[in-house]
């Protein structure tokens, strides 16, 4: 057995909260008429309670530090709590631990309501068995006490993962293995000097220490993006990728046809307006491109635990060649069955826009490809086929009205993403 219980610090271990904390410290200094804290000193305030850090690093007495802390806490809660990002690889690390039946908890010097709010915001709350933090703003709770509170009633071997000396010292005092999160705010020298049993430069290295080199990696997530040409897919894929990366997910953005050298060559051939081909050839070329894409890009990424965002997938063939080219959706599904070979999206986001509006967006391009030059009747058939697919598979395919402003469309799309990630 490696570990049956693992505790995590929050600031600098699960999430990079420096931007939000810096903003709140700056506000507190301004309100008290103080000089701003030099940027190089900001990391000193991340980890220990700000009340303690103000006395240690700003030379304040207890009363002054309490006033400073009050201003900081108010600003942090009101304006900058969510100015944070989850470190890349943290969700996958947590999923690996949970898959092995490990008890996982947070033990943070941060107020517990703030930690819970942030975990909910980033969709990580479901991955922890317990969340422990300070319960009042003036609680004099030492890290050792927090660790003891976070531990399960019974365990054989436990570890604490943290990025500062306070975490390492507390872990050793409680009898836990101390794993230094060298990706956070503490240096490797600080972590080793304070008793770290091992250092991890990344959450991936932490997974090897905590779970073992051969521990299975949970499957990633496959999301396809569909819609008429001109529906705004490219913009939304960029926004979705940003949203996922802020939550610590490793994101692969790819497209169809394309995604591999051979598939990109096929894409150039299919879309070349100077080329002519029969509809069956077009459908077979799309399937050939997809076959290569699935085996060389999509499946390997899912096996590594990545989130795959794919601009179009097999649904596009069903509606564009099956309905638009009038080959029949069942026939095109049969053509694509060997290419897909059971690899289907966990979620498909269908961005719905009026065909006329989509045409106006497409027509603004300097050069239209073969499919974009198809007539109005073609795109009306495609639109109707998308509706049919969405009606047939409502759990996988989620319609989103793409005629609204970008922020509204992104918010709804991210909501569906978060629901998928939270549900597994």
Coordinates of C-alpha atoms in Angstrom, one line a residue:
X1 CA 0.0 0.0 0.0
X2 CA 1.2 3.5 -0.8
X3 CA -1.4 5.7 0.8
X4 CA -4.9 5.3 1.9
X5 CA -5.3 9.0 2.9
X6 CA -3.9 12.1 1.3
X7 CA -4.4 15.7 2.5
X8 CA -3.9 18.8 0.4
X9 CA -3.1 22.4 1.2
X10 CA -5.1 24.8 -1.0
X11 CA -3.3 28.0 -1.9
X12 CA -0.3 27.2 -3.9
X13 CA -1.1 23.5 -4.1
X14 CA -4.5 23.1 -5.6
X15 CA -4.9 26.6 -7.0
X16 CA -2.8 29.5 -7.9
X17 CA -4.4 32.3 -5.9
X18 CA -1.6 34.8 -6.2
X19 CA -3.5 37.3 -8.4
X20 CA -6.5 37.5 -6.1
X21 CA -4.4 37.7 -2.9
X22 CA -2.1 40.4 -4.5
X23 CA -5.2 42.5 -5.4
X24 CA -6.6 42.2 -1.9
X25 CA -3.2 43.1 -0.3
X26 CA -2.9 46.1 -2.6
X27 CA -6.4 47.3 -1.6
X28 CA -5.6 46.9 2.1
X29 CA -2.5 48.9 1.7
X30 CA -4.3 51.7 -0.2
X31 CA -7.1 51.9 2.4
X32 CA -4.5 52.2 5.2
X33 CA -2.3 54.7 3.4
X34 CA 0.6 52.3 3.2
X35 CA 3.2 51.7 0.5
X36 CA 2.3 48.7 -1.6
X37 CA 3.9 45.4 -0.7
X38 CA 6.8 44.7 -3.2
X39 CA 5.9 42.0 -5.7
X40 CA 8.7 39.8 -4.7
X41 CA 7.3 39.6 -1.1
X42 CA 3.7 38.7 -2.2
X43 CA 4.5 34.9 -2.1
X44 CA 5.4 35.3 1.6
X45 CA 1.7 36.1 2.3
X46 CA 0.4 33.0 0.5
X47 CA 0.3 30.0 2.8
X48 CA 0.6 31.4 6.4
X49 CA -2.4 33.4 7.8
X50 CA -2.2 37.0 6.6
X51 CA -2.5 38.0 10.3
X52 CA 0.8 36.3 11.0
X53 CA 2.5 37.4 7.8
X54 CA 1.7 41.1 8.5
X55 CA 3.5 40.9 11.8
X56 CA 6.4 38.9 10.5
X57 CA 7.0 40.6 7.2
X58 CA 5.5 44.1 7.7
X59 CA 6.7 44.7 11.3
X60 CA 3.2 45.3 12.6
X61 CA 2.1 44.7 16.1
X62 CA -0.9 42.5 16.9
X63 CA -3.4 45.3 16.8
X64 CA -2.1 46.8 13.5
X65 CA -2.0 43.4 11.9
X66 CA -5.6 42.7 12.9
X67 CA -6.7 46.0 11.3
X68 CA -4.7 45.2 8.1
X69 CA -6.1 41.6 8.1
X70 CA -9.7 43.0 8.3
X71 CA -9.2 45.2 5.3
X72 CA -7.5 42.4 3.4
X73 CA -10.2 39.9 4.1
X74 CA -13.0 42.3 3.2
X75 CA -11.4 43.1 -0.2
X76 CA -10.6 39.5 -0.9
X77 CA -14.1 38.3 -0.3
X78 CA -15.7 41.2 -2.2
X79 CA -13.5 41.5 -5.3
X80 CA -10.9 38.9 -5.9
X81 CA -11.7 35.5 -4.4
X82 CA -12.3 33.9 -7.8
X83 CA -9.2 35.5 -9.4
X84 CA -7.5 32.1 -9.4
X85 CA -6.7 29.1 -11.6
X86 CA -6.3 25.5 -10.7
X87 CA -2.8 24.1 -11.4
X88 CA -2.6 22.0 -14.5
X89 CA -3.1 18.3 -13.7
X90 CA -4.8 18.7 -10.3
X91 CA -8.2 17.3 -11.5
X92 CA -6.5 14.3 -13.0
X93 CA -4.4 13.7 -9.9
X94 CA -7.5 13.8 -7.7
X95 CA -9.4 11.5 -10.0
X96 CA -6.5 9.0 -9.9
X97 CA -6.5 9.0 -6.1
X98 CA -10.3 8.5 -6.0
X99 CA -10.1 5.7 -8.5
X100 CA -7.8 3.9 -6.2
X101 CA -10.1 4.3 -3.2
X102 CA -7.9 6.8 -1.4
X103 CA -9.5 9.2 1.1
X104 CA -8.8 12.8 -0.1
X105 CA -9.2 16.0 2.0
X106 CA -8.2 19.6 2.1
X107 CA -6.6 21.1 5.1
X108 CA -6.1 24.8 4.6
X109 CA -5.5 27.8 6.8
X110 CA -7.9 29.7 4.6
X111 CA -11.5 30.2 6.0
X112 CA -13.4 27.0 5.2
X113 CA -16.3 28.8 3.5
X114 CA -13.8 30.4 1.1
X115 CA -12.2 27.0 0.3
X116 CA -15.6 25.4 -0.3
X117 CA -16.7 28.3 -2.5
X118 CA -13.6 28.0 -4.6
X119 CA -13.8 24.2 -4.9
X120 CA -17.4 24.5 -6.0
X121 CA -16.5 27.3 -8.5
X122 CA -13.8 25.0 -10.1
X123 CA -15.9 21.9 -10.0
X124 CA -13.6 20.1 -7.6
X125 CA -15.7 19.8 -4.4
X126 CA -17.0 16.3 -5.4
X127 CA -13.4 15.0 -5.4
X128 CA -12.8 15.6 -1.7
X129 CA -14.1 13.5 1.2
X130 CA -13.6 16.4 3.7
X131 CA -12.7 20.1 3.6
X132 CA -11.2 21.6 6.7
X133 CA -10.2 25.2 7.2
X134 CA -10.6 28.0 9.7
X135 CA -14.2 28.5 10.8
X136 CA -14.0 32.1 12.0
X137 CA -11.8 35.0 10.9
X138 CA -10.0 35.2 14.3
X139 CA -9.6 31.5 14.9
X140 CA -6.1 30.7 16.2
X141 CA -5.9 27.3 14.6
X142 CA -2.5 25.9 13.9
X143 CA -1.8 23.8 10.7
X144 CA -1.2 20.7 12.8
X145 CA -4.7 21.0 14.3
X146 CA -6.2 21.3 10.8
X147 CA -4.4 18.2 9.6
X148 CA -5.7 16.2 12.5
X149 CA -9.2 17.4 11.8
X150 CA -8.9 16.5 8.2
X151 CA -7.7 12.9 8.7
X152 CA -10.1 10.0 8.6
X153 CA -10.9 8.1 11.7
X154 CA -8.8 5.1 10.5
X155 CA -5.9 4.9 8.1
X156 CA -2.8 3.0 7.5
X157 CA -0.5 5.5 5.8
X158 CA -1.2 9.1 5.0
X159 CA 0.5 12.0 3.3
X160 CA 0.3 15.8 3.2
X161 CA 0.8 17.6 0.0
X162 CA 1.7 21.3 0.4
X163 CA 3.9 24.0 -1.1
X164 CA 5.2 25.9 2.0
X165 CA 7.3 25.0 5.1
X166 CA 4.3 25.3 7.3
X167 CA 2.7 22.3 5.5
X168 CA 5.9 20.2 5.7
X169 CA 6.5 21.0 9.4
X170 CA 2.9 20.3 10.3
X171 CA 2.9 17.0 8.4
X172 CA 6.0 15.8 10.2
X173 CA 4.5 16.8 13.6
X174 CA 1.4 14.8 13.0
X175 CA 3.3 11.8 11.6
X176 CA 2.4 12.1 8.0
X177 CA 4.6 11.8 5.0
X178 CA 5.4 15.3 3.7
X179 CA 5.2 15.7 -0.1
X180 CA 6.5 19.1 -1.3
X181 CA 4.4 20.7 -4.1
X182 CA 7.3 22.4 -5.9
X183 CA 4.9 23.9 -8.4
X184 CA 3.6 26.3 -5.8
X185 CA 5.0 29.3 -3.9
X186 CA 7.6 27.6 -1.8
X187 CA 11.1 26.8 -3.2
X188 CA 12.5 23.3 -3.3
X189 CA 15.1 24.4 -0.8
X190 CA 12.4 25.6 1.6
X191 CA 10.5 22.4 1.3
X192 CA 13.5 20.1 1.8
X193 CA 14.8 22.2 4.7
X194 CA 11.4 21.9 6.5
X195 CA 11.2 18.1 6.3
X196 CA 9.8 17.2 2.9
X197 CA 10.1 13.4 2.3
X198 CA 9.7 13.9 -1.5
X199 CA 9.4 16.7 -4.0
X200 CA 7.1 16.8 -7.0
X201 CA 7.7 19.4 -9.7
X202 CA 4.2 18.9 -11.1
X203 CA 0.9 17.3 -10.1
X204 CA 1.9 14.5 -12.6
X205 CA 5.0 13.8 -10.5
X206 CA 2.9 13.9 -7.4
X207 CA 0.6 11.2 -8.9
X208 CA 3.6 8.9 -9.4
X209 CA 4.7 9.4 -5.8
X210 CA 1.2 9.0 -4.3
X211 CA -0.3 6.4 -6.7
X212 CA 2.7 4.6 -8.1
X213 CA 4.3 4.7 -11.6
X214 CA 1.9 2.1 -13.0
X215 CA -1.3 3.5 -11.6
X216 CA -4.0 3.6 -14.3
X217 CA -5.0 7.0 -15.6
X218 CA -8.7 7.8 -15.7
X219 CA -10.1 8.3 -19.2
X220 CA -10.4 11.8 -20.3
X221 CA -13.4 13.6 -21.8
X222 CA -14.4 13.9 -25.4
X223 CA -16.5 16.9 -26.5
X224 CA -17.5 17.6 -30.1
X225 CA -18.6 21.0 -31.4
X226 CA -21.2 21.1 -34.2
X227 CA -23.2 23.6 -36.1
X228 CA -23.7 25.2 -39.5
X229 CA -20.7 26.9 -41.0
X230 CA -20.7 30.5 -39.7
X231 CA -22.3 29.6 -36.3
X232 CA -19.3 30.8 -34.3
X233 CA -17.7 27.5 -33.4
X234 CA -14.1 28.7 -33.6
X235 CA -14.8 31.5 -31.1
X236 CA -16.6 29.2 -28.7
X237 CA -13.9 26.5 -28.9
X238 CA -11.3 29.1 -27.8
X239 CA -13.5 30.2 -24.9
X240 CA -14.2 26.6 -23.8
X241 CA -10.5 25.7 -23.9
X242 CA -9.7 28.8 -21.7
X243 CA -12.5 27.8 -19.3
X244 CA -11.2 24.2 -18.9
X245 CA -7.6 25.2 -18.6
X246 CA -8.4 27.6 -15.7
X247 CA -9.9 24.6 -14.0
X248 CA -6.7 22.6 -14.4
X249 CA -7.6 20.3 -17.3
X250 CA -5.2 19.4 -20.0
X251 CA -7.0 20.4 -23.2
X252 CA -6.4 19.2 -26.8
X253 CA -8.2 21.2 -29.5
X254 CA -8.5 19.4 -32.8
X255 CA -10.7 19.5 -35.9
X256 CA -12.3 17.4 -38.6
X257 CA -11.5 16.8 -41.3
X258 CA -7.9 17.2 -40.0
X259 CA -6.0 16.7 -36.9
X260 CA -3.2 14.5 -38.4
X261 CA -0.9 15.1 -41.4
X262 CA -2.8 12.6 -43.5
X263 CA -6.2 13.9 -42.4
X264 CA -5.1 17.5 -43.1
X265 CA -4.2 16.4 -46.7
X266 CA -7.6 14.9 -47.1
X267 CA -9.2 18.1 -45.7
X268 CA -7.4 20.2 -48.4
X269 CA -8.6 17.8 -51.1
X270 CA -12.2 17.7 -49.9
X271 CA -12.6 21.4 -49.4
X272 CA -10.7 22.6 -52.5
X273 CA -13.3 24.5 -54.6
X274 CA -11.4 23.6 -57.8
X275 CA -11.8 19.9 -57.2
X276 CA -14.9 17.9 -58.3
X277 CA -15.9 14.5 -56.8
X278 CA -19.1 12.5 -56.4
X279 CA -20.9 12.6 -53.1
X280 CA -20.0 9.0 -52.2
X281 CA -16.3 9.8 -52.7
X282 CA -16.7 12.8 -50.4
X283 CA -18.3 10.7 -47.7
X284 CA -15.6 8.1 -47.9
X285 CA -12.8 10.6 -47.7
X286 CA -14.4 12.2 -44.6
X287 CA -14.5 8.7 -43.0
X288 CA -10.9 7.9 -44.0
X289 CA -9.7 11.2 -42.4
X290 CA -11.7 10.4 -39.3
X291 CA -10.3 6.9 -39.0
X292 CA -6.8 8.2 -38.9
X293 CA -7.8 11.0 -36.5
X294 CA -9.5 8.7 -34.0
X295 CA -6.6 6.3 -33.8
X296 CA -3.7 8.7 -33.8
X297 CA -5.1 11.7 -31.9
X298 CA -8.4 11.3 -30.1
X299 CA -8.0 7.9 -28.4
X300 CA -4.4 8.5 -27.3
X301 CA -5.4 11.8 -25.8
X302 CA -8.3 10.3 -23.9
X303 CA -6.0 7.5 -22.6
X304 CA -3.8 10.2 -21.1
X305 CA -6.7 11.8 -19.3
X306 CA -7.0 14.9 -21.6
X307 CA -10.1 16.8 -22.5
X308 CA -10.5 16.6 -26.3
X309 CA -12.4 19.5 -27.9
X310 CA -13.1 18.5 -31.5
X311 CA -14.4 21.0 -34.1
X312 CA -16.9 18.6 -35.9
X313 CA -17.1 14.9 -35.7
X314 CA -19.2 12.1 -37.1
X315 CA -22.4 14.1 -36.7
X316 CA -21.2 16.5 -39.4
X317 CA -20.9 13.6 -41.8
X318 CA -24.4 12.4 -41.0
X319 CA -26.0 15.8 -41.7
X320 CA -23.7 17.2 -44.4
X321 CA -23.3 14.1 -46.5
X322 CA -26.3 12.1 -45.3
X323 CA -28.8 14.9 -45.5
X324 CA -27.1 17.8 -47.4
X325 CA -25.8 15.5 -50.1
X326 CA -28.9 13.3 -49.8
X327 CA -26.9 10.0 -49.4
X328 CA -29.1 9.0 -46.5
X329 CA -28.0 9.3 -42.8
X330 CA -28.1 5.5 -42.3
X331 CA -25.8 4.9 -45.2
X332 CA -23.3 7.5 -44.0
X333 CA -23.5 6.0 -40.5
X334 CA -22.5 2.6 -42.0
X335 CA -19.6 4.2 -43.9
X336 CA -18.3 5.8 -40.7
X337 CA -18.8 2.8 -38.4
X338 CA -15.3 1.3 -38.9
X339 CA -13.7 4.8 -38.6
X340 CA -15.5 5.7 -35.3
X341 CA -15.2 2.1 -34.0
X342 CA -17.2 3.0 -30.9
X343 CA -15.4 6.2 -30.0
X344 CA -18.2 8.7 -29.5
X345 CA -18.3 12.1 -27.7
X346 CA -19.3 12.3 -24.1
X347 CA -21.0 15.6 -25.0
X348 CA -21.8 17.3 -28.2
X349 CA -22.5 21.1 -28.2
X350 CA -24.7 22.1 -31.2
X351 CA -24.6 25.8 -31.8
X352 CA -27.8 26.7 -33.5
X353 CA -28.1 29.7 -35.8
X354 CA -30.5 30.7 -38.6
X355 CA -29.2 29.4 -42.0
X356 CA -29.5 32.9 -43.6
X357 CA -27.5 34.5 -40.7
X358 CA -24.9 31.8 -41.1
X359 CA -24.7 32.4 -44.8
X360 CA -24.1 36.1 -44.3
X361 CA -21.2 35.2 -42.0
X362 CA -19.8 32.8 -44.5
X363 CA -20.2 35.1 -47.4
X364 CA -17.9 37.7 -45.7
X365 CA -15.0 35.3 -46.3
X366 CA -12.6 36.0 -49.1
X367 CA -12.8 32.5 -50.4
X368 CA -15.5 29.9 -49.9
X369 CA -14.7 26.2 -49.9
X370 CA -16.6 23.4 -51.7
X371 CA -19.2 22.9 -49.0
X372 CA -19.6 26.6 -48.2
X373 CA -20.6 27.1 -51.8
X374 CA -23.5 24.7 -51.6
X375 CA -26.9 26.3 -52.1
X376 CA -29.6 27.3 -49.6
X377 CA -31.6 24.1 -49.9
X378 CA -28.5 22.1 -49.0
X379 CA -28.0 24.1 -45.7
X380 CA -31.7 23.9 -44.8
X381 CA -31.5 20.1 -45.1
X382 CA -28.4 20.2 -42.9
X383 CA -30.2 22.3 -40.3
X384 CA -33.2 19.9 -40.2
X385 CA -30.9 16.9 -39.9
X386 CA -29.1 18.5 -36.9
X387 CA -32.5 19.0 -35.3
X388 CA -33.3 15.3 -35.9
X389 CA -30.1 14.2 -34.3
X390 CA -30.6 16.4 -31.3
X391 CA -34.1 15.1 -30.8
X392 CA -32.8 11.5 -31.1
X393 CA -29.9 11.9 -28.6
X394 CA -30.9 14.7 -26.2
X395 CA -28.6 13.5 -23.4
X396 CA -25.5 13.7 -25.6
X397 CA -26.4 16.6 -28.0
X398 CA -27.1 19.9 -26.3
X399 CA -28.6 22.7 -28.4
X400 CA -27.3 26.2 -27.8
X401 CA -28.8 29.4 -29.3
X402 CA -25.8 30.9 -31.0
X403 CA -27.7 34.1 -32.2
X404 CA -27.1 35.7 -28.8
X405 CA -24.0 37.7 -27.7
X406 CA -20.8 35.7 -27.3
X407 CA -20.7 35.9 -23.5
X408 CA -24.2 34.4 -23.1
X409 CA -23.4 31.6 -25.5
X410 CA -20.2 30.8 -23.8
X411 CA -21.8 30.8 -20.3
X412 CA -24.4 28.2 -21.4
X413 CA -21.8 26.1 -23.2
X414 CA -19.5 26.1 -20.1
X415 CA -22.5 25.1 -18.0
X416 CA -22.9 21.9 -20.0
X417 CA -19.2 21.3 -19.8
X418 CA -19.1 21.7 -16.0
X419 CA -22.1 19.4 -15.6
X420 CA -20.3 16.7 -17.6
X421 CA -17.1 17.0 -15.6
X422 CA -18.9 17.1 -12.3
X423 CA -20.9 14.0 -13.2
X424 CA -18.0 11.6 -13.7

